[in-house]
Coordinates of C-alpha atoms in Angstrom, one line a residue:
M290 CA 116.0 136.9 209.1
A291 CA 114.7 138.8 212.2
P292 CA 117.5 141.5 212.6
P293 CA 120.2 141.4 215.4
P294 CA 119.9 142.8 218.8
L295 CA 120.6 146.2 219.3
L296 CA 122.9 147.0 221.9
P297 CA 123.1 149.6 224.1
L298 CA 123.4 152.5 223.0
A299 CA 126.4 154.0 225.7
S300 CA 128.1 150.2 224.0
S301 CA 126.7 151.3 220.3
T302 CA 128.7 154.8 219.5
P303 CA 130.9 154.7 217.6
I304 CA 134.3 156.5 219.3
L305 CA 136.6 155.7 216.1
H306 CA 135.8 154.8 212.7
G307 CA 138.1 154.3 209.7
E308 CA 139.0 152.4 206.8
F309 CA 142.4 150.3 206.5
G310 CA 144.6 147.9 205.2
S311 CA 145.5 145.0 205.6
Y312 CA 149.3 142.9 206.2
P313 CA 150.3 141.9 203.3
A314 CA 149.8 145.0 201.4
H315 CA 148.0 144.0 198.4
G316 CA 145.2 142.2 201.5
P317 CA 141.8 143.4 200.8
R318 CA 140.3 146.2 202.7
F319 CA 138.5 147.1 206.1
A320 CA 136.1 149.7 208.1
L321 CA 136.5 149.4 211.3
T322 CA 134.0 151.0 213.9
L323 CA 135.7 150.9 218.1
T324 CA 132.0 151.0 220.7
M325 CA 132.9 150.6 223.8
Q326 CA 131.9 146.7 224.0
A327 CA 134.3 145.7 220.6
L328 CA 136.0 146.3 217.5
H329 CA 133.5 145.6 214.1
I330 CA 134.9 144.6 211.1
Q331 CA 133.3 144.7 207.2
R332 CA 135.6 144.1 204.5
L333 CA 134.9 146.4 201.8
R334 CA 138.1 145.6 198.6
P335 CA 138.2 143.5 196.5
K336 CA 134.4 142.6 197.4
P337 CA 132.1 143.4 200.7
E338 CA 131.5 140.0 202.2
A339 CA 127.0 139.7 201.9
R340 CA 127.6 137.8 205.8
P341 CA 131.6 139.1 207.2
R342 CA 133.0 136.7 208.6
D343 CA 134.9 137.0 212.1
G344 CA 133.5 141.1 211.3
L345 CA 133.0 141.5 214.8
V346 CA 135.6 140.6 217.9
P347 CA 134.1 141.5 221.3
L348 CA 136.6 143.6 223.3
A349 CA 136.6 140.8 226.1
E350 CA 138.5 139.0 223.4
V351 CA 141.3 141.1 223.4
S352 CA 144.0 141.5 225.7
G353 CA 146.1 143.5 224.1
C354 CA 147.3 146.0 221.3
G355 CA 150.1 148.0 219.7
T356 CA 151.6 149.7 216.3
L357 CA 154.1 149.0 214.3
Q358 CA 155.8 150.3 210.8
S359 CA 157.2 148.9 208.0
R360 CA 161.0 148.3 206.6
S361 CA 161.1 150.0 203.0
P362 CA 162.0 153.3 203.5
S363 CA 159.2 153.3 200.8
D364 CA 156.6 152.0 202.6
T365 CA 155.0 155.6 204.3
A366 CA 152.2 153.5 206.1
A367 CA 151.7 152.3 209.5
Y368 CA 150.4 149.4 210.9
F369 CA 148.4 148.1 214.2
C370 CA 148.0 145.3 215.3
V371 CA 145.6 143.3 217.4
Y372 CA 145.7 140.4 219.6
T373 CA 142.2 138.0 220.1
Y374 CA 141.3 135.2 222.0
P375 CA 138.3 133.7 219.5
R376 CA 136.6 130.6 220.3
G377 CA 136.3 128.0 217.9
R378 CA 133.8 125.8 217.1
R379 CA 134.8 123.5 219.5
G380 CA 134.5 126.2 222.4
G381 CA 138.6 126.3 222.7
R382 CA 140.4 129.8 222.8
R383 CA 143.1 130.0 219.9
R384 CA 145.8 133.3 220.1
A385 CA 145.0 135.2 216.4
T386 CA 146.1 138.6 215.9
R387 CA 144.7 141.3 213.5
T388 CA 147.2 143.4 211.5
F389 CA 145.5 147.3 209.5
R390 CA 147.5 148.8 207.6
V391 CA 147.5 152.8 207.8
D392 CA 147.8 153.7 204.4
G393 CA 145.7 157.7 204.4
A394 CA 147.9 160.2 204.8
A395 CA 150.2 160.6 202.7
T396 CA 153.2 160.6 204.8
Y397 CA 154.6 158.4 207.4
E398 CA 155.0 161.0 210.8
E399 CA 150.7 160.9 209.8
N400 CA 150.0 157.9 209.6
R401 CA 151.8 156.9 212.4
A402 CA 149.9 159.4 214.6
E403 CA 146.5 157.7 213.4
A404 CA 147.7 154.4 213.9
Q405 CA 148.4 154.9 217.4
R406 CA 145.8 157.0 217.7
W407 CA 143.5 153.6 217.6
A408 CA 146.3 151.8 219.6
T409 CA 145.5 153.7 222.2
A410 CA 141.9 153.6 222.4
L411 CA 142.1 150.3 222.0
M412 CA 144.3 149.7 224.6
C413 CA 142.1 152.6 227.0
L414 CA 139.0 151.0 226.9
L415 CA 140.5 147.7 227.7
R416 CA 141.7 149.1 230.7
G417 CA 138.4 150.5 232.0
V418 CA 139.1 154.0 231.1
P419 CA 136.0 155.0 229.2
L420 CA 136.3 157.5 226.2
S421 CA 133.5 159.3 223.6
G422 CA 133.1 159.6 220.0
D423 CA 133.6 163.9 220.6
Q424 CA 136.8 163.2 222.2
E425 CA 141.0 164.0 221.4
I426 CA 142.7 160.7 222.2
T427 CA 146.4 160.3 223.6
P428 CA 149.0 158.4 225.1
E429 CA 148.6 159.9 228.1
L430 CA 144.9 159.1 228.7
L431 CA 146.0 155.7 229.0
P432 CA 146.8 154.6 232.7
R433 CA 150.3 153.8 234.4
R434 CA 151.0 149.7 233.6
P435 CA 150.9 147.8 236.3
R436 CA 153.3 146.4 237.9
L437 CA 153.0 142.9 239.2
L438 CA 154.5 139.5 240.7
I439 CA 153.5 136.5 239.6
L440 CA 154.3 134.0 241.6
V441 CA 154.3 129.6 239.9
N442 CA 154.4 126.4 241.3
P443 CA 155.8 124.2 239.0
F444 CA 154.3 121.4 241.0
G445 CA 151.1 122.4 240.0
G446 CA 148.6 121.2 237.4
R447 CA 151.0 117.4 237.3
G448 CA 153.8 119.7 237.0
L449 CA 152.6 121.9 233.5
A450 CA 152.2 124.8 235.6
W451 CA 155.3 126.4 234.6
Q452 CA 155.4 124.8 231.3
R453 CA 151.5 126.9 230.7
C454 CA 153.3 129.9 232.3
M455 CA 155.3 130.5 229.9
D456 CA 152.8 128.9 226.6
H457 CA 149.7 131.2 227.6
V458 CA 150.6 133.8 230.1
V459 CA 153.4 135.1 230.0
P460 CA 153.0 136.1 226.1
M461 CA 149.0 137.4 227.0
I462 CA 150.0 139.5 229.1
S463 CA 152.7 140.7 227.5
E464 CA 150.5 141.5 224.5
A465 CA 148.5 143.3 226.9
G466 CA 151.9 145.7 228.2
L467 CA 151.5 144.7 232.1
S468 CA 154.7 144.7 233.2
F469 CA 155.7 141.1 235.2
N470 CA 158.1 139.5 237.3
L471 CA 158.2 135.3 237.7
I472 CA 159.4 133.8 240.5
Q473 CA 159.2 129.9 240.7
T474 CA 158.6 128.5 243.8
E475 CA 160.4 126.1 245.5
R476 CA 159.7 125.0 248.7
Q477 CA 157.6 124.6 251.7
N478 CA 155.6 127.8 252.4
H479 CA 157.7 129.5 250.2
A480 CA 154.9 132.2 249.0
R481 CA 154.3 132.8 252.3
E482 CA 157.3 134.2 253.0
L483 CA 158.4 136.1 250.3
V484 CA 154.6 138.3 250.6
Q485 CA 156.0 139.2 254.5
G486 CA 158.5 140.5 253.2
L487 CA 158.1 142.4 250.3
S488 CA 158.0 145.9 249.8
L489 CA 154.2 147.1 248.9
R490 CA 154.9 149.8 246.6
E491 CA 157.1 147.9 244.2
W492 CA 154.0 145.8 243.2
E493 CA 150.6 146.7 242.1
G494 CA 149.7 142.7 242.6
I495 CA 150.0 139.5 243.1
V496 CA 149.2 136.3 241.3
T497 CA 149.6 133.5 241.3
V498 CA 149.5 130.6 238.6
S499 CA 148.8 127.8 240.6
G500 CA 145.4 126.0 242.4
D501 CA 143.7 126.6 245.7
G502 CA 144.7 124.7 248.1
L503 CA 147.9 122.7 250.0
L504 CA 148.2 125.7 253.1
Y505 CA 151.3 123.9 254.4
E506 CA 152.5 121.1 252.0
A507 CA 152.8 122.6 248.7
A508 CA 155.3 125.7 247.2
L509 CA 152.6 127.6 246.5
S510 CA 148.9 128.7 246.7
L511 CA 146.6 131.9 247.2
L512 CA 145.6 130.8 250.5
Q513 CA 149.7 131.6 251.3
V514 CA 149.7 134.5 250.3
L515 CA 146.5 135.6 251.9
N516 CA 147.8 134.5 254.7
G517 CA 150.8 135.5 254.1
L518 CA 149.8 139.1 253.7
L519 CA 148.0 138.9 256.5
D520 CA 150.0 137.4 258.9
R521 CA 152.6 141.0 258.1
P522 CA 153.2 143.8 261.2
D523 CA 151.3 146.3 258.6
W524 CA 148.6 143.5 257.6
E525 CA 145.9 146.4 257.6
D526 CA 148.0 147.7 254.1
A527 CA 149.1 144.9 252.4
V528 CA 145.7 143.2 252.9
R529 CA 144.3 145.5 250.4
M530 CA 147.1 144.6 247.6
P531 CA 145.5 143.2 244.9
I532 CA 145.5 139.2 244.3
G533 CA 145.1 137.2 241.3
V534 CA 145.6 134.0 240.6
L535 CA 145.5 131.5 237.0
P536 CA 144.3 128.3 237.3
C537 CA 146.7 125.1 237.5
G538 CA 145.3 122.9 239.4
S539 CA 142.7 120.2 240.5
G540 CA 140.1 122.4 242.2
N541 CA 140.5 125.5 240.5
A542 CA 136.9 126.9 242.2
L543 CA 138.1 130.7 243.1
A544 CA 138.7 130.6 239.3
G545 CA 135.9 129.3 238.1
A546 CA 134.3 131.9 240.5
V547 CA 135.8 134.8 238.2
N548 CA 135.3 133.5 234.9
H549 CA 131.7 133.6 235.5
Y550 CA 132.0 136.5 237.1
G551 CA 133.7 137.4 233.2
G552 CA 131.1 136.8 231.9
F553 CA 132.0 134.0 229.8
E554 CA 130.8 129.9 229.8
P555 CA 132.0 127.1 232.3
A556 CA 135.5 125.5 231.3
V557 CA 138.2 123.5 232.6
G558 CA 141.4 123.0 231.9
V559 CA 143.5 125.6 230.1
D560 CA 140.9 127.2 228.2
L561 CA 140.1 128.4 231.8
L562 CA 143.5 129.7 232.4
L563 CA 143.0 131.5 228.9
N564 CA 139.8 133.1 230.0
C565 CA 141.0 133.9 233.3
S566 CA 144.4 136.1 231.7
L567 CA 142.8 137.9 229.9
L568 CA 140.7 138.9 232.4
L569 CA 143.7 139.7 234.6
C570 CA 144.7 142.1 231.2
R571 CA 141.5 143.9 231.6
G572 CA 142.4 144.8 234.8
G573 CA 139.7 145.8 237.6
S574 CA 139.4 144.5 241.2
Q575 CA 136.9 144.0 243.7
P576 CA 136.9 143.3 247.1
L577 CA 137.2 140.1 248.6
D578 CA 135.8 138.4 252.0
L579 CA 137.5 136.2 254.1
L580 CA 137.0 133.9 256.4
S581 CA 138.5 133.9 259.2
V582 CA 138.7 130.1 260.7
T583 CA 140.2 128.7 264.2
L584 CA 141.4 125.9 264.9
A585 CA 140.6 123.7 268.1
S586 CA 144.2 124.2 269.0
G587 CA 143.3 127.6 269.2
S588 CA 145.5 128.6 265.7
R589 CA 144.5 130.8 263.3
C590 CA 144.3 130.6 259.4
F591 CA 142.3 132.7 256.7
S592 CA 140.1 131.0 254.3
F593 CA 139.2 132.6 250.7
L594 CA 136.9 129.3 249.7
S595 CA 135.7 127.1 251.6
V596 CA 135.3 124.8 255.3
A597 CA 133.9 121.4 254.7
W598 CA 133.6 118.1 256.3
G599 CA 132.1 115.3 255.1
F600 CA 131.4 113.5 252.3
L601 CA 133.3 116.4 250.3
S602 CA 136.4 117.0 252.6
D603 CA 136.9 113.2 252.3
V604 CA 136.6 113.2 249.1
D605 CA 139.3 116.1 248.3
I606 CA 141.3 114.0 250.6
H607 CA 141.0 110.6 249.4
S608 CA 141.5 111.4 246.7
E609 CA 144.6 112.8 246.1
R610 CA 146.3 109.3 245.7
F611 CA 144.5 110.0 242.1
R612 CA 145.9 113.2 241.5
A613 CA 147.6 111.7 238.6
L614 CA 144.0 112.4 236.5
G615 CA 143.8 116.2 237.5
S616 CA 139.6 117.0 237.4
A617 CA 138.8 113.2 237.0
R618 CA 140.3 112.5 240.5
F619 CA 137.1 113.8 241.8
T620 CA 134.3 112.6 240.1
L621 CA 136.1 109.3 240.9
G622 CA 136.8 109.8 244.8
A623 CA 133.2 110.5 245.2
A624 CA 132.0 107.5 243.0
L625 CA 134.2 106.0 245.6
G626 CA 132.6 107.9 248.4
L627 CA 129.3 106.8 246.9
A628 CA 130.0 103.4 247.1
T629 CA 130.8 103.6 250.9
L630 CA 129.0 106.6 252.2
H631 CA 129.5 107.5 256.0
T632 CA 127.3 109.6 258.5
Y633 CA 129.2 111.9 261.3
R634 CA 126.9 113.1 263.8
G635 CA 127.5 116.9 265.1
R636 CA 126.5 120.6 265.9
L637 CA 126.5 122.8 263.2
S638 CA 126.1 126.7 265.5
Y639 CA 125.9 130.0 263.1
L640 CA 124.5 133.7 263.9
P641 CA 122.5 134.1 261.3
A642 CA 123.0 136.8 258.7
T643 CA 120.6 140.4 258.9
T644 CA 119.8 140.5 255.0
E645 CA 118.7 136.7 253.0
P646 CA 120.7 136.8 249.9
V647 CA 119.4 137.3 246.5
L648 CA 117.0 133.4 245.6
P649 CA 119.5 131.7 242.8
I650 CA 116.5 130.5 240.9
P651 CA 113.4 132.4 240.8
G652 CA 110.3 130.7 241.9
H653 CA 112.3 128.0 244.3
S654 CA 112.7 129.4 247.7
L655 CA 116.1 127.4 249.9
P656 CA 115.6 125.7 252.5
R657 CA 115.0 127.7 255.7
A658 CA 116.6 126.4 258.2
K659 CA 114.7 127.2 261.1
S660 CA 112.4 125.6 260.6
E661 CA 113.7 121.8 261.7
L662 CA 116.5 123.7 264.7
A663 CA 117.3 123.3 267.7
L664 CA 116.9 127.6 268.9
A665 CA 119.3 126.3 272.3
P666 CA 123.0 127.7 272.8
A667 CA 125.3 125.1 272.5
P668 CA 127.1 124.1 275.9
A669 CA 130.5 123.6 276.3
P670 CA 160.1 141.7 265.2
T671 CA 160.9 143.2 262.2
V672 CA 160.8 141.0 259.0
T673 CA 163.2 140.2 257.7
H674 CA 162.5 140.2 253.6
S675 CA 162.9 136.9 252.0
P676 CA 165.8 135.3 249.0
L677 CA 163.8 135.8 246.1
H678 CA 164.7 132.9 244.0
R679 CA 164.6 132.0 240.4
S680 CA 163.1 135.2 239.2
V681 CA 162.5 134.7 234.8
S682 CA 164.8 137.5 234.5
D683 CA 167.7 134.3 235.4
L684 CA 166.1 131.9 233.5
P685 CA 166.0 131.0 229.8
L686 CA 163.1 132.0 227.3
P687 CA 163.3 130.2 224.7
Q688 CA 161.3 131.5 221.6
P689 CA 158.8 128.3 220.9
A690 CA 158.0 128.8 224.4
L691 CA 156.2 132.4 223.1
A692 CA 153.6 130.7 220.9
S693 CA 150.6 128.6 222.1
P694 CA 150.7 124.6 221.0
G695 CA 149.7 124.7 217.4
S696 CA 150.2 128.7 216.6
P697 CA 151.5 129.5 212.9
E698 CA 155.1 129.7 212.1
P699 CA 155.8 133.5 213.2
L700 CA 157.1 136.1 210.6
P701 CA 160.8 137.0 210.2
G702 CA 161.6 140.4 211.5
L703 CA 157.8 141.2 213.3
S704 CA 157.8 141.8 216.8
L705 CA 155.2 144.0 218.8
N706 CA 156.4 147.6 219.9
G707 CA 160.2 146.5 220.2
G708 CA 160.3 142.7 221.6
G709 CA 156.5 141.6 222.3
P710 CA 155.0 138.0 221.0
E711 CA 155.8 137.8 217.8
L712 CA 153.3 138.5 215.1
T713 CA 151.5 135.0 213.3
G714 CA 152.3 134.8 209.6
D715 CA 148.0 134.0 209.0
W716 CA 148.5 138.1 206.6
G717 CA 152.0 137.8 205.7
G718 CA 152.8 136.7 201.9
A719 CA 156.6 136.1 199.9
G720 CA 158.3 138.9 199.0
D721 CA 156.4 140.9 201.6
A722 CA 158.3 143.4 203.6
P723 CA 158.5 142.6 207.1
L724 CA 157.4 144.9 210.2
S725 CA 158.9 146.7 213.0
P726 CA 158.8 147.9 215.9
D727 CA 157.0 151.4 216.0
P728 CA 160.4 153.8 217.6
L729 CA 158.0 155.9 219.4
L730 CA 156.7 152.9 221.2
P731 CA 159.9 150.9 223.2
A732 CA 159.5 148.0 224.5
P733 CA 158.4 146.7 227.3
P734 CA 161.1 146.4 230.6
N735 CA 158.8 143.4 230.9
S736 CA 159.4 141.8 227.5
P737 CA 160.3 138.2 226.8
I738 CA 161.7 138.8 224.1
T739 CA 164.5 140.9 225.6
A740 CA 163.9 138.8 228.8
Q741 CA 165.5 141.5 230.9
L742 CA 163.3 142.2 233.6
S743 CA 163.2 145.2 236.4
P744 CA 164.6 143.3 239.8
I745 CA 162.6 142.9 242.9
T746 CA 163.4 145.0 245.7
E747 CA 165.7 143.3 248.1
G748 CA 165.6 145.6 250.8
P749 CA 163.8 145.2 253.7
P750 CA 159.6 144.8 253.2
E751 CA 157.6 148.8 255.1
M752 CA 157.2 148.0 258.3
P753 CA 156.3 149.8 261.8
T754 CA 160.0 150.5 262.8
S755 CA 158.3 150.6 266.3
S756 CA 157.0 146.8 265.9
G757 CA 159.5 145.1 267.5
I758 CA 159.1 141.2 265.6
L759 CA 161.6 138.8 265.4
P760 CA 162.5 137.7 261.9
P761 CA 161.0 134.2 261.1
T762 CA 162.5 130.9 261.0
S763 CA 161.7 127.6 259.7
S764 CA 160.1 126.5 263.6
T765 CA 157.7 129.0 263.6
P766 CA 153.9 127.9 263.9
K767 CA 152.2 129.1 260.1
V768 CA 149.5 130.2 261.8
S769 CA 147.8 134.0 261.5
T770 CA 149.0 136.0 264.6
W771 CA 148.2 139.4 263.0
G772 CA 144.7 140.6 261.2
P773 CA 141.1 141.9 261.9
V774 CA 140.1 140.6 265.5
D775 CA 137.3 138.3 265.3
H776 CA 134.8 140.4 267.9
L777 CA 132.6 137.9 266.7
L778 CA 132.8 134.6 267.8
P779 CA 133.2 134.2 271.7
P780 CA 136.2 131.9 272.8
L781 CA 136.5 128.6 271.1
G782 CA 134.2 126.0 274.0
S783 CA 132.6 128.6 275.7
P784 CA 128.7 129.1 275.4
L785 CA 127.4 131.5 272.3
P786 CA 124.7 133.9 272.5
P787 CA 121.1 133.1 272.1
D788 CA 120.6 134.6 268.7
W789 CA 122.8 131.6 267.3
V790 CA 121.2 129.1 266.1
T791 CA 122.2 125.6 266.1
I792 CA 121.7 121.7 264.8
E793 CA 122.8 118.9 265.8
G794 CA 122.3 115.6 264.8
E795 CA 123.8 113.3 262.1
F796 CA 125.5 115.0 258.5
V797 CA 126.2 113.5 255.7
L798 CA 128.5 116.5 254.4
M799 CA 128.3 120.6 256.2
L800 CA 130.0 122.7 254.0
A801 CA 130.8 126.3 253.9
I802 CA 131.7 128.5 251.7
L803 CA 132.5 132.0 250.5
P804 CA 132.2 132.7 246.2
S805 CA 130.4 130.8 243.8
H806 CA 132.5 127.9 243.0
L807 CA 133.7 124.9 245.0
C808 CA 135.4 123.5 242.0
A809 CA 135.7 125.1 238.3
D810 CA 132.9 123.5 237.3
L811 CA 130.8 123.0 240.8
V812 CA 128.1 126.3 241.9
A813 CA 127.5 125.5 244.4
A814 CA 126.1 128.7 245.9
P815 CA 125.3 129.9 242.6
H816 CA 124.2 133.7 244.5
A817 CA 127.0 134.0 246.4
R818 CA 129.1 137.8 245.1
F819 CA 132.7 138.5 246.4
D820 CA 132.1 140.8 248.5
D821 CA 128.5 140.3 250.3
G822 CA 129.7 139.6 253.6
V823 CA 128.3 136.3 254.2
V824 CA 129.5 132.4 254.4
H825 CA 127.2 129.8 252.6
L826 CA 126.1 127.0 255.1
C827 CA 125.2 124.0 253.1
W828 CA 124.7 120.6 254.4
V829 CA 123.0 117.2 254.2
R830 CA 121.2 115.5 256.8
S831 CA 121.4 111.5 256.5
G832 CA 118.7 109.5 255.5
I833 CA 119.1 111.1 251.9
S834 CA 119.6 107.9 249.0
R835 CA 122.8 107.6 247.9
A836 CA 120.5 108.3 244.4
A837 CA 119.2 111.8 245.7
L838 CA 122.8 112.4 246.4
L839 CA 124.4 111.8 243.3
R840 CA 121.0 114.4 242.1
I841 CA 122.9 117.4 244.8
L842 CA 125.8 116.7 242.9
L843 CA 125.1 116.4 239.5
A844 CA 123.1 119.3 239.8
M845 CA 124.9 121.0 241.1
E846 CA 127.4 121.9 238.1
H847 CA 124.3 124.1 237.4
G848 CA 123.8 125.1 240.6
N849 CA 120.2 123.8 240.5
H850 CA 120.5 121.2 243.3
F851 CA 118.6 123.6 245.9
S852 CA 115.5 123.4 243.6
L853 CA 115.2 120.3 243.9
G854 CA 112.9 120.4 247.0
C855 CA 115.0 118.1 248.5
P856 CA 114.1 117.3 252.1
H857 CA 117.4 116.5 254.0
L858 CA 120.0 119.9 251.7
G859 CA 120.1 122.6 254.1
Y860 CA 120.7 126.4 253.7
A861 CA 121.8 129.2 256.3
A862 CA 123.1 132.2 255.7
A863 CA 125.3 133.2 257.8
R864 CA 127.8 135.9 259.6
A865 CA 130.0 133.4 261.4
F866 CA 129.9 129.5 262.8
R867 CA 130.6 126.8 264.7
L868 CA 131.6 123.1 264.1
E869 CA 131.8 121.0 266.5
P870 CA 132.4 117.0 265.1
L871 CA 130.8 114.5 267.4
T872 CA 132.3 111.4 266.1
P873 CA 134.8 110.6 267.2
R874 CA 137.4 110.4 263.7
G875 CA 136.6 113.0 260.5
V876 CA 138.6 115.1 257.8
L877 CA 137.6 118.5 258.1
T878 CA 139.8 120.6 255.2
V879 CA 139.6 123.9 255.1
D880 CA 140.8 125.3 250.8
G881 CA 141.3 121.0 250.3
E882 CA 144.2 121.2 252.6
L883 CA 142.9 118.6 255.7
V884 CA 143.5 119.9 258.9
E885 CA 143.1 119.6 262.5
Y886 CA 140.0 117.2 263.5
G887 CA 137.9 119.1 266.7
P888 CA 136.0 121.7 266.4
M889 CA 136.5 125.2 265.5
Q890 CA 134.8 127.9 264.5
A891 CA 135.3 130.7 261.6
Q892 CA 134.5 133.7 260.9
V893 CA 133.3 136.4 258.1
H894 CA 135.3 140.0 257.5
P895 CA 133.5 141.5 254.4
S896 CA 135.9 143.2 251.6
L897 CA 138.7 142.8 254.1
A898 CA 140.9 141.2 250.5
K899 CA 140.7 142.8 246.7
L900 CA 140.6 140.5 244.7
L901 CA 142.5 140.5 240.5
T902 CA 138.9 139.8 237.8
G903 CA 139.4 141.6 235.5
P904 CA 135.8 144.0 234.8
A905 CA 132.2 142.3 234.9
G906 CA 130.9 140.5 231.4
Q907 CA 127.5 139.0 230.0
K908 CA 128.3 135.5 228.2
Q909 CA 130.5 135.4 226.0

């Protein structure tokens, strides 16, 4: 048998090493080695395993770690518990715990100090704090727990978003020791109103549990949050608030890109939700490009995902009637769209990027747009704080909601740090003294068992005192009035500068996309990054056969569509673009949301926002 590949020296250098028992006390004993990337577990007694099972626990699969103590006065051992979410044989994740007994010293105080040292080291690595093997590990190394505002759309995921949040998200982020408040949005534009009146200093991040779009119709979307932050007088400070997404919608494009960035295999549904929750527990953010979109009426909104016209927007909007099917609605909608394939006449103009992006596939160049283009330019008050409703502290949290479906029954009296999710019974047995929280590690204030969260500040937001802005009303247009200036865009309808490129003709589709993914399992721009400073333009000209278009869509599942060599498929990287539909009827969408049909233009604002992504990772 070939030896396993060696890890890089920095990631394989031991940080901690020790021998421990297990819970219950009469279980096996283990040798543990902690490195920057994984926890290595080797069984020592009663018999060493020739081929250890579950002997390597990657930190990418760990949500948190806590310490416990026995309730038996005669037990001098201390315990630490590692919460993991390994992938099963069929690829799905399932919560599992590993509890280790620290019993190498004669007194409980010494054993407790060792248990806390291991728990601290694990949590430091999970939070991105680098450690070395000769470093003294103390609780002071741990960074301050970030406080997150988590907004849940109860209508997302076919009405399952709230339950999925309680079943999967709350237990995991509690295990990670994060401080958080949950808000269930209740009406149109509720999320936008919340973030417009938010006191920024109270939070370190805003996370949405929803899908991607539905800016005007749904109770919650990341799009609402972004536009709410950018529609504040202090937008320059507000937009630096890190934002995150936990997927409970149909498309989940941004979550798919985050999942890919974290090194996980493509996933959908609950598996994608668990992957993104794991990354959220790890902390870390990346700059995020935004697209400022000006519509025909002159209104402006900000996009983090895409602008679509033609086949893709038709499928997105017309498949709404199949929303009960979940993500399968796109498959059915695409099949119907192929059966009734339409073409649209229009004019696409763009300002080329100064540098070409990295090609997605070695040896296969992207279609060069200029070889087929005509290069002529186209003619042509102080905001009051909105009430925050339905906080978790106001809602009952039943105990069964704290464990994922299918988890073993919890042991009575075993809990994490005074109130976290209870340990599963994998290591328990009749007659064992139950474990209780370590008194030196108090319960986090957001513990779901205590169900007492810190209240959200009801005071006025941090706004300049001289802003003079009137309070928003229900009749206020939901468009961005603040935000950065679109310095690359002339007024809509006026001639474009000579350095712009223009295409005119019949199109099947046009897509302008920022991140790599168009939905969780569709990679439209495989070479895209969150902060590459360009919008990726893809279009398909008329004359393509249905079979060829189907091959492009199927290849897009793996991001291989540019390697097909299809002459009808075009691509360009741009800093700004203008789209002028010349067909009187059609569908135009921004981030999956139907917007007014007509001429529109957009500009990239590089690294304008911050996205909670977790660390970049290798494929898991």
